Amino acid sequence: MDEVIHARGHENVSAEHASTFEVTTDDFLTAAGDCILAIEADRAPADFDPDFVAACRDADATITVTLEADGHTESVTGRGD
């Protein structure tokens, strides 16, 4: 299953939080949002397919997030819960 979100960067993106990252639909970002990777996302979890959301709640699920920006790609793998 795949879900795709498009968002944009912001001058206050620091991505310095040790254990969390977030993409937000908000159109602004303060320096305090150290877990934010991108703003103005075109979708939120409420827009995801309900089957995808249910699958993510399974503790045995493997979830991979792939981020692409300016020719760079990074993937992070975690588990559901």
Short mmCIF file of N, CA and C in Angstrom, two decimals:
data_model
loop_
_atom_site.label_atom_id
_atom_site.label_comp_id
_atom_site.label_asym_id
_atom_site.label_seq_id
_atom_site.Cartn_x
_atom_site.Cartn_y
_atom_site.Cartn_z
N MET A 1 0.84 -1.18 0.00
CA MET A 1 0.00 0.00 0.00
C MET A 1 0.88 1.24 0.00
N ASP A 2 0.46 2.24 -0.72
CA ASP A 2 1.22 3.50 -0.78
C ASP A 2 0.30 4.68 -0.55
N GLU A 3 0.81 5.68 0.10
CA GLU A 3 0.16 6.98 0.23
C GLU A 3 1.23 8.01 -0.13
N VAL A 4 0.86 9.00 -0.91
CA VAL A 4 1.81 10.02 -1.36
C VAL A 4 1.34 11.38 -0.87
N ILE A 5 2.28 12.14 -0.33
CA ILE A 5 2.02 13.49 0.16
C ILE A 5 3.01 14.43 -0.52
N HIS A 6 2.53 15.57 -0.99
CA HIS A 6 3.41 16.61 -1.53
C HIS A 6 3.39 17.78 -0.55
N ALA A 7 4.57 18.30 -0.24
CA ALA A 7 4.69 19.41 0.69
C ALA A 7 5.89 20.24 0.26
N ARG A 8 6.15 21.33 0.97
CA ARG A 8 7.29 22.18 0.61
C ARG A 8 8.13 22.48 1.84
N GLY A 9 9.33 22.91 1.59
CA GLY A 9 10.24 23.26 2.67
C GLY A 9 9.93 24.64 3.22
N HIS A 10 10.71 25.03 4.22
CA HIS A 10 10.55 26.33 4.86
C HIS A 10 11.89 26.70 5.50
N GLU A 11 12.17 27.97 5.60
CA GLU A 11 13.45 28.41 6.16
C GLU A 11 13.67 27.97 7.59
N ASN A 12 12.60 27.66 8.34
CA ASN A 12 12.75 27.23 9.74
C ASN A 12 12.84 25.71 9.91
N VAL A 13 12.84 24.96 8.83
CA VAL A 13 13.00 23.51 8.96
C VAL A 13 14.40 23.23 9.50
N SER A 14 14.44 22.52 10.63
CA SER A 14 15.74 22.15 11.21
C SER A 14 15.89 20.64 11.29
N ALA A 15 14.76 19.93 11.41
CA ALA A 15 14.77 18.47 11.50
C ALA A 15 15.75 17.97 12.55
N GLU A 16 15.79 18.63 13.70
CA GLU A 16 16.74 18.29 14.75
C GLU A 16 16.18 17.41 15.85
N HIS A 17 14.89 17.11 15.82
CA HIS A 17 14.31 16.28 16.87
C HIS A 17 14.92 14.88 16.80
N ALA A 18 15.21 14.30 17.94
CA ALA A 18 15.95 13.03 18.00
C ALA A 18 15.13 11.81 17.58
N SER A 19 13.81 11.86 17.73
CA SER A 19 13.04 10.63 17.49
C SER A 19 11.75 10.81 16.70
N THR A 20 11.44 12.02 16.27
CA THR A 20 10.16 12.27 15.62
C THR A 20 10.35 13.14 14.39
N PHE A 21 9.56 12.85 13.35
CA PHE A 21 9.47 13.81 12.25
C PHE A 21 8.02 13.94 11.83
N GLU A 22 7.70 15.09 11.28
CA GLU A 22 6.32 15.41 10.93
C GLU A 22 6.29 16.24 9.66
N VAL A 23 5.27 16.00 8.85
CA VAL A 23 4.92 16.84 7.71
C VAL A 23 3.56 17.42 8.05
N THR A 24 3.41 18.72 7.94
CA THR A 24 2.18 19.38 8.39
C THR A 24 1.45 20.05 7.23
N THR A 25 0.15 20.16 7.36
CA THR A 25 -0.64 20.90 6.39
C THR A 25 -0.62 22.40 6.68
N ASP A 26 -0.08 22.80 7.83
CA ASP A 26 0.03 24.22 8.17
C ASP A 26 0.87 24.94 7.12
N ASP A 27 0.64 26.25 6.97
CA ASP A 27 1.38 27.02 5.97
C ASP A 27 2.48 27.89 6.58
N PHE A 28 2.82 27.62 7.84
CA PHE A 28 3.88 28.37 8.50
C PHE A 28 4.62 27.45 9.45
N LEU A 29 5.79 27.90 9.89
CA LEU A 29 6.60 27.10 10.81
C LEU A 29 7.44 28.04 11.65
N THR A 30 7.41 27.83 12.95
CA THR A 30 8.29 28.59 13.84
C THR A 30 9.55 27.77 14.10
N ALA A 31 10.55 28.40 14.63
CA ALA A 31 11.81 27.71 14.93
C ALA A 31 11.62 26.63 15.99
N ALA A 32 10.54 26.68 16.77
CA ALA A 32 10.28 25.69 17.81
C ALA A 32 9.86 24.34 17.23
N GLY A 33 9.44 24.30 15.98
CA GLY A 33 8.97 23.06 15.36
C GLY A 33 10.13 22.23 14.85
N ASP A 34 10.96 21.74 15.75
CA ASP A 34 12.19 21.05 15.33
C ASP A 34 11.97 19.64 14.77
N CYS A 35 10.73 19.14 14.81
CA CYS A 35 10.46 17.83 14.22
C CYS A 35 9.82 17.96 12.84
N ILE A 36 9.49 19.17 12.41
CA ILE A 36 8.82 19.39 11.13
C ILE A 36 9.82 19.29 9.99
N LEU A 37 9.47 18.50 8.97
CA LEU A 37 10.29 18.36 7.77
C LEU A 37 9.77 19.18 6.60
N ALA A 38 8.46 19.41 6.56
CA ALA A 38 7.86 20.15 5.44
C ALA A 38 6.51 20.70 5.87
N ILE A 39 6.07 21.76 5.16
CA ILE A 39 4.79 22.39 5.45
C ILE A 39 3.90 22.36 4.21
N GLU A 40 2.68 22.81 4.36
CA GLU A 40 1.69 22.89 3.29
C GLU A 40 1.48 21.55 2.59
N ALA A 41 1.46 20.48 3.37
CA ALA A 41 1.18 19.16 2.80
C ALA A 41 -0.20 19.17 2.15
N ASP A 42 -0.32 18.51 1.03
CA ASP A 42 -1.59 18.49 0.32
C ASP A 42 -2.56 17.43 0.86
N ARG A 43 -2.09 16.64 1.82
CA ARG A 43 -2.94 15.61 2.42
C ARG A 43 -2.53 15.42 3.87
N ALA A 44 -3.48 14.93 4.66
CA ALA A 44 -3.24 14.60 6.07
C ALA A 44 -3.70 13.16 6.28
N PRO A 45 -3.34 12.52 7.38
CA PRO A 45 -3.77 11.14 7.61
C PRO A 45 -5.29 10.93 7.49
N ALA A 46 -6.08 11.94 7.78
CA ALA A 46 -7.53 11.82 7.63
C ALA A 46 -7.94 11.58 6.18
N ASP A 47 -7.05 11.92 5.24
CA ASP A 47 -7.31 11.73 3.81
C ASP A 47 -6.85 10.37 3.29
N PHE A 48 -6.13 9.61 4.12
CA PHE A 48 -5.58 8.33 3.68
C PHE A 48 -6.68 7.28 3.57
N ASP A 49 -6.42 6.27 2.77
CA ASP A 49 -7.33 5.13 2.64
C ASP A 49 -7.49 4.47 4.01
N PRO A 50 -8.72 4.22 4.44
CA PRO A 50 -8.94 3.60 5.76
C PRO A 50 -8.22 2.25 5.92
N ASP A 51 -8.06 1.50 4.84
CA ASP A 51 -7.33 0.23 4.92
C ASP A 51 -5.85 0.47 5.22
N PHE A 52 -5.30 1.54 4.68
CA PHE A 52 -3.90 1.90 4.95
C PHE A 52 -3.75 2.26 6.43
N VAL A 53 -4.65 3.07 6.94
CA VAL A 53 -4.61 3.49 8.34
C VAL A 53 -4.71 2.27 9.26
N ALA A 54 -5.63 1.36 8.94
CA ALA A 54 -5.80 0.15 9.75
C ALA A 54 -4.53 -0.69 9.72
N ALA A 55 -3.91 -0.81 8.57
CA ALA A 55 -2.68 -1.60 8.45
C ALA A 55 -1.56 -0.99 9.29
N CYS A 56 -1.49 0.33 9.35
CA CYS A 56 -0.46 1.01 10.14
C CYS A 56 -0.63 0.80 11.64
N ARG A 57 -1.83 0.48 12.06
CA ARG A 57 -2.09 0.25 13.49
C ARG A 57 -1.64 -1.13 13.95
N ASP A 58 -1.31 -2.00 13.04
CA ASP A 58 -0.88 -3.36 13.37
C ASP A 58 0.57 -3.32 13.86
N ALA A 59 0.82 -3.83 15.05
CA ALA A 59 2.17 -3.82 15.63
C ALA A 59 3.16 -4.63 14.79
N ASP A 60 2.68 -5.51 13.94
CA ASP A 60 3.56 -6.29 13.08
C ASP A 60 3.83 -5.61 11.74
N ALA A 61 3.22 -4.46 11.49
CA ALA A 61 3.40 -3.76 10.22
C ALA A 61 4.79 -3.14 10.13
N THR A 62 5.34 -3.16 8.95
CA THR A 62 6.57 -2.44 8.65
C THR A 62 6.18 -1.25 7.78
N ILE A 63 6.59 -0.07 8.20
CA ILE A 63 6.23 1.16 7.50
C ILE A 63 7.50 1.84 7.04
N THR A 64 7.57 2.13 5.76
CA THR A 64 8.73 2.82 5.20
C THR A 64 8.27 4.15 4.63
N VAL A 65 8.93 5.22 5.05
CA VAL A 65 8.67 6.55 4.54
C VAL A 65 9.86 6.94 3.67
N THR A 66 9.57 7.36 2.45
CA THR A 66 10.62 7.83 1.55
C THR A 66 10.41 9.32 1.30
N LEU A 67 11.43 10.09 1.60
CA LEU A 67 11.39 11.54 1.43
C LEU A 67 12.26 11.92 0.25
N GLU A 68 11.74 12.78 -0.61
CA GLU A 68 12.50 13.25 -1.77
C GLU A 68 12.48 14.76 -1.78
N ALA A 69 13.66 15.37 -1.93
CA ALA A 69 13.76 16.83 -1.98
C ALA A 69 15.00 17.24 -2.77
N ASP A 70 14.79 18.06 -3.77
CA ASP A 70 15.89 18.65 -4.52
C ASP A 70 16.92 17.62 -4.99
N GLY A 71 16.44 16.50 -5.49
CA GLY A 71 17.33 15.47 -6.01
C GLY A 71 17.91 14.53 -4.97
N HIS A 72 17.55 14.70 -3.72
CA HIS A 72 18.00 13.83 -2.62
C HIS A 72 16.86 12.92 -2.20
N THR A 73 17.20 11.69 -1.82
CA THR A 73 16.20 10.73 -1.35
C THR A 73 16.70 10.09 -0.06
N GLU A 74 15.80 9.97 0.91
CA GLU A 74 16.12 9.32 2.18
C GLU A 74 14.92 8.48 2.59
N SER A 75 15.18 7.27 3.09
CA SER A 75 14.10 6.40 3.56
C SER A 75 14.30 6.09 5.04
N VAL A 76 13.17 5.99 5.73
CA VAL A 76 13.16 5.65 7.16
C VAL A 76 12.15 4.51 7.33
N THR A 77 12.55 3.46 8.02
CA THR A 77 11.66 2.32 8.25
C THR A 77 11.36 2.18 9.74
N GLY A 78 10.08 1.96 10.02
CA GLY A 78 9.65 1.79 11.41
C GLY A 78 8.58 0.72 11.48
N ARG A 79 7.87 0.66 12.58
CA ARG A 79 6.82 -0.34 12.75
C ARG A 79 5.50 0.35 13.06
N GLY A 80 4.45 -0.39 12.86
CA GLY A 80 3.12 0.11 13.18
C GLY A 80 2.83 0.00 14.66
N ASP A 81 1.73 0.59 15.07
CA ASP A 81 1.29 0.50 16.46
C ASP A 81 -0.10 1.11 16.57
#
